Amino acid sequence: MITDDPNDPRLKRGPSTEEGMNDVYLVLSEEERSKGFVRPLRRSYTHILCHTSTKMGLALCETYARDPHFYGFTYCYFCNTHFPVIEFNWDEDGMPVGS
Ligand SMILES: [Zn+2]
C-alpha cells in the first residue's frame, strides 16, 4: 500500500527496524512525480549484504526518480526488513540507491 499523504496515520515515523514490510509507504503525489525525473526510472535494487534483488511498485520507483533523497531507509525482500539506502545498488546501472 502507498499514500501520498504525509499525515496518513498508518505511516511509520523514522527508521523502521521492525521486521516485515510497512503497511503503507509514503510516495510523492502523482502531480509532483509528473513534474519530471532527475534520475532514470529504475525498478529494482540489490542489497549489498545478501546479494538479493528487491522489485518495487511503480509509484515508489517514480518517487526515487523524482527525488533520489526522498527515502532514508528501504526494504530488502530477503532480509525482510529495512536498511539505510546506501546499502543498496540499483540493478539497472549499479549506482547506489539514494544518490
Ligand atoms: Zn538483504
PDB file of C-alpha atoms and ligand atoms in Angstrom:
ATOM      1  CA  MET A   1       0.000   0.000   0.000  1.00  0.00           C
ATOM      2  CA  ILE A   2       1.102   3.532  -0.729  1.00  0.00           C
ATOM      3  CA  THR A   3      -0.119   7.002   0.180  1.00  0.00           C
ATOM      4  CA  ASP A   4       0.852  10.498  -0.912  1.00  0.00           C
ATOM      5  CA  ASP A   5      -0.484  11.997   2.326  1.00  0.00           C
ATOM      6  CA  PRO A   6       2.446  12.693   4.714  1.00  0.00           C
ATOM      7  CA  ASN A   7      -0.069  12.853   7.589  1.00  0.00           C
ATOM      8  CA  ASP A   8      -1.506   9.396   6.949  1.00  0.00           C
ATOM      9  CA  PRO A   9      -1.693   7.871  10.463  1.00  0.00           C
ATOM     10  CA  ARG A  10      -0.679   4.454   9.100  1.00  0.00           C
ATOM     11  CA  LEU A  11       2.798   5.725   8.182  1.00  0.00           C
ATOM     12  CA  LYS A  12       5.725   4.718  10.372  1.00  0.00           C
ATOM     13  CA  ARG A  13       7.897   7.522  11.685  1.00  0.00           C
ATOM     14  CA  GLY A  14      11.670   7.477  11.439  1.00  0.00           C
ATOM     15  CA  PRO A  15      13.868   4.490  10.651  1.00  0.00           C
ATOM     16  CA  SER A  16      11.950   1.251  10.814  1.00  0.00           C
ATOM     17  CA  THR A  17      13.845  -1.588  12.428  1.00  0.00           C
ATOM     18  CA  GLU A  18      10.800  -3.803  12.792  1.00  0.00           C
ATOM     19  CA  GLU A  19      10.642  -6.913  10.656  1.00  0.00           C
ATOM     20  CA  GLY A  20       8.433  -7.118   7.617  1.00  0.00           C
ATOM     21  CA  MET A  21       7.176  -4.557   5.163  1.00  0.00           C
ATOM     22  CA  ASN A  22       5.383  -1.475   6.396  1.00  0.00           C
ATOM     23  CA  ASP A  23       1.611  -1.399   5.938  1.00  0.00           C
ATOM     24  CA  VAL A  24       1.902   1.834   3.991  1.00  0.00           C
ATOM     25  CA  TYR A  25       4.723   3.664   2.220  1.00  0.00           C
ATOM     26  CA  LEU A  26       4.788   7.372   1.509  1.00  0.00           C
ATOM     27  CA  VAL A  27       5.234   8.416  -2.124  1.00  0.00           C
ATOM     28  CA  LEU A  28       5.266  11.785  -3.856  1.00  0.00           C
ATOM     29  CA  SER A  29       1.904  12.797  -5.278  1.00  0.00           C
ATOM     30  CA  GLU A  30       1.178  11.980  -8.912  1.00  0.00           C
ATOM     31  CA  GLU A  31       1.283  15.718  -9.654  1.00  0.00           C
ATOM     32  CA  GLU A  32       4.755  16.051  -8.106  1.00  0.00           C
ATOM     33  CA  ARG A  33       6.051  12.923  -9.876  1.00  0.00           C
ATOM     34  CA  SER A  34       4.713  14.182 -13.222  1.00  0.00           C
ATOM     35  CA  LYS A  35       6.998  17.246 -12.993  1.00  0.00           C
ATOM     36  CA  GLY A  36       9.834  15.097 -14.279  1.00  0.00           C
ATOM     37  CA  PHE A  37      12.518  12.693 -13.106  1.00  0.00           C
ATOM     38  CA  VAL A  38      16.041  13.782 -12.167  1.00  0.00           C
ATOM     39  CA  ARG A  39      17.270  10.156 -12.308  1.00  0.00           C
ATOM     40  CA  PRO A  40      16.442   7.250 -14.629  1.00  0.00           C
ATOM     41  CA  LEU A  41      13.425   5.198 -13.620  1.00  0.00           C
ATOM     42  CA  ARG A  42      14.835   2.027 -12.032  1.00  0.00           C
ATOM     43  CA  ARG A  43      12.594  -0.822 -10.933  1.00  0.00           C
ATOM     44  CA  SER A  44      14.722  -2.927  -8.568  1.00  0.00           C
ATOM     45  CA  TYR A  45      17.779  -2.791  -6.332  1.00  0.00           C
ATOM     46  CA  THR A  46      20.137  -5.317  -4.764  1.00  0.00           C
ATOM     47  CA  HIS A  47      21.077  -5.400  -1.086  1.00  0.00           C
ATOM     48  CA  ILE A  48      24.886  -5.426  -0.843  1.00  0.00           C
ATOM     49  CA  LEU A  49      24.805  -7.631   2.267  1.00  0.00           C
ATOM     50  CA  CYS A  50      22.706 -10.541   0.951  1.00  0.00           C
ATOM     51  CA  HIS A  51      23.003 -10.011  -2.844  1.00  0.00           C
ATOM     52  CA  THR A  52      19.242 -10.302  -3.217  1.00  0.00           C
ATOM     53  CA  SER A  53      17.228  -8.133  -5.581  1.00  0.00           C
ATOM     54  CA  THR A  54      14.005  -6.449  -4.485  1.00  0.00           C
ATOM     55  CA  LYS A  55      11.481  -5.126  -7.006  1.00  0.00           C
ATOM     56  CA  MET A  56       9.371  -2.086  -6.133  1.00  0.00           C
ATOM     57  CA  GLY A  57       5.980  -0.769  -7.139  1.00  0.00           C
ATOM     58  CA  LEU A  58       5.932   1.869  -9.867  1.00  0.00           C
ATOM     59  CA  ALA A  59       4.921   4.812  -7.642  1.00  0.00           C
ATOM     60  CA  LEU A  60       7.861   4.119  -5.310  1.00  0.00           C
ATOM     61  CA  CYS A  61      10.246   3.877  -8.284  1.00  0.00           C
ATOM     62  CA  GLU A  62       8.921   7.137  -9.698  1.00  0.00           C
ATOM     63  CA  THR A  63       9.371   8.817  -6.311  1.00  0.00           C
ATOM     64  CA  TYR A  64      13.048   7.733  -6.249  1.00  0.00           C
ATOM     65  CA  ALA A  65      13.463   9.024  -9.817  1.00  0.00           C
ATOM     66  CA  ARG A  66      11.875  12.369  -8.987  1.00  0.00           C
ATOM     67  CA  ASP A  67      13.638  12.822  -5.615  1.00  0.00           C
ATOM     68  CA  PRO A  68      16.603  10.449  -5.035  1.00  0.00           C
ATOM     69  CA  HIS A  69      16.891  11.578  -1.397  1.00  0.00           C
ATOM     70  CA  PHE A  70      13.229  11.032  -0.517  1.00  0.00           C
ATOM     71  CA  TYR A  71      13.851   7.800   1.409  1.00  0.00           C
ATOM     72  CA  GLY A  72      16.487   7.168   4.083  1.00  0.00           C
ATOM     73  CA  PHE A  73      15.670   3.500   4.519  1.00  0.00           C
ATOM     74  CA  THR A  74      14.400   0.889   2.107  1.00  0.00           C
ATOM     75  CA  TYR A  75      13.140  -2.661   2.232  1.00  0.00           C
ATOM     76  CA  CYS A  76      15.030  -5.891   1.450  1.00  0.00           C
ATOM     77  CA  TYR A  77      12.810  -8.760   0.398  1.00  0.00           C
ATOM     78  CA  PHE A  78      15.260 -11.460   1.505  1.00  0.00           C
ATOM     79  CA  CYS A  79      16.199  -9.944   4.887  1.00  0.00           C
ATOM     80  CA  ASN A  80      12.544  -8.982   5.404  1.00  0.00           C
ATOM     81  CA  THR A  81      13.404  -5.650   6.987  1.00  0.00           C
ATOM     82  CA  HIS A  82      14.620  -2.124   6.196  1.00  0.00           C
ATOM     83  CA  PHE A  83      18.188  -0.866   5.849  1.00  0.00           C
ATOM     84  CA  PRO A  84      19.792   2.504   5.004  1.00  0.00           C
ATOM     85  CA  VAL A  85      19.528   3.161   1.275  1.00  0.00           C
ATOM     86  CA  ILE A  86      23.348   3.318   0.971  1.00  0.00           C
ATOM     87  CA  GLU A  87      23.400  -0.477   1.496  1.00  0.00           C
ATOM     88  CA  PHE A  88      21.655  -0.991  -1.867  1.00  0.00           C
ATOM     89  CA  ASN A  89      22.629  -0.643  -5.547  1.00  0.00           C
ATOM     90  CA  TRP A  90      20.231  -0.246  -8.454  1.00  0.00           C
ATOM     91  CA  ASP A  91      20.087  -3.356 -10.634  1.00  0.00           C
ATOM     92  CA  GLU A  92      19.807  -1.382 -13.882  1.00  0.00           C
ATOM     93  CA  ASP A  93      23.078   0.548 -13.622  1.00  0.00           C
ATOM     94  CA  GLY A  94      24.799  -0.444 -10.354  1.00  0.00           C
ATOM     95  CA  MET A  95      24.512   3.074  -8.934  1.00  0.00           C
ATOM     96  CA  PRO A  96      23.953   3.415  -5.163  1.00  0.00           C
ATOM     97  CA  VAL A  97      20.339   3.925  -4.147  1.00  0.00           C
ATOM     98  CA  GLY A  98      19.733   7.425  -2.771  1.00  0.00           C
ATOM     99  CA  SER A  99      22.344   9.110  -4.921  1.00  0.00           C
TER     100      SER A  99
HETATM  101 ZN    ZN B   1      19.078  -8.234   2.294  1.00  0.00          ZN
END
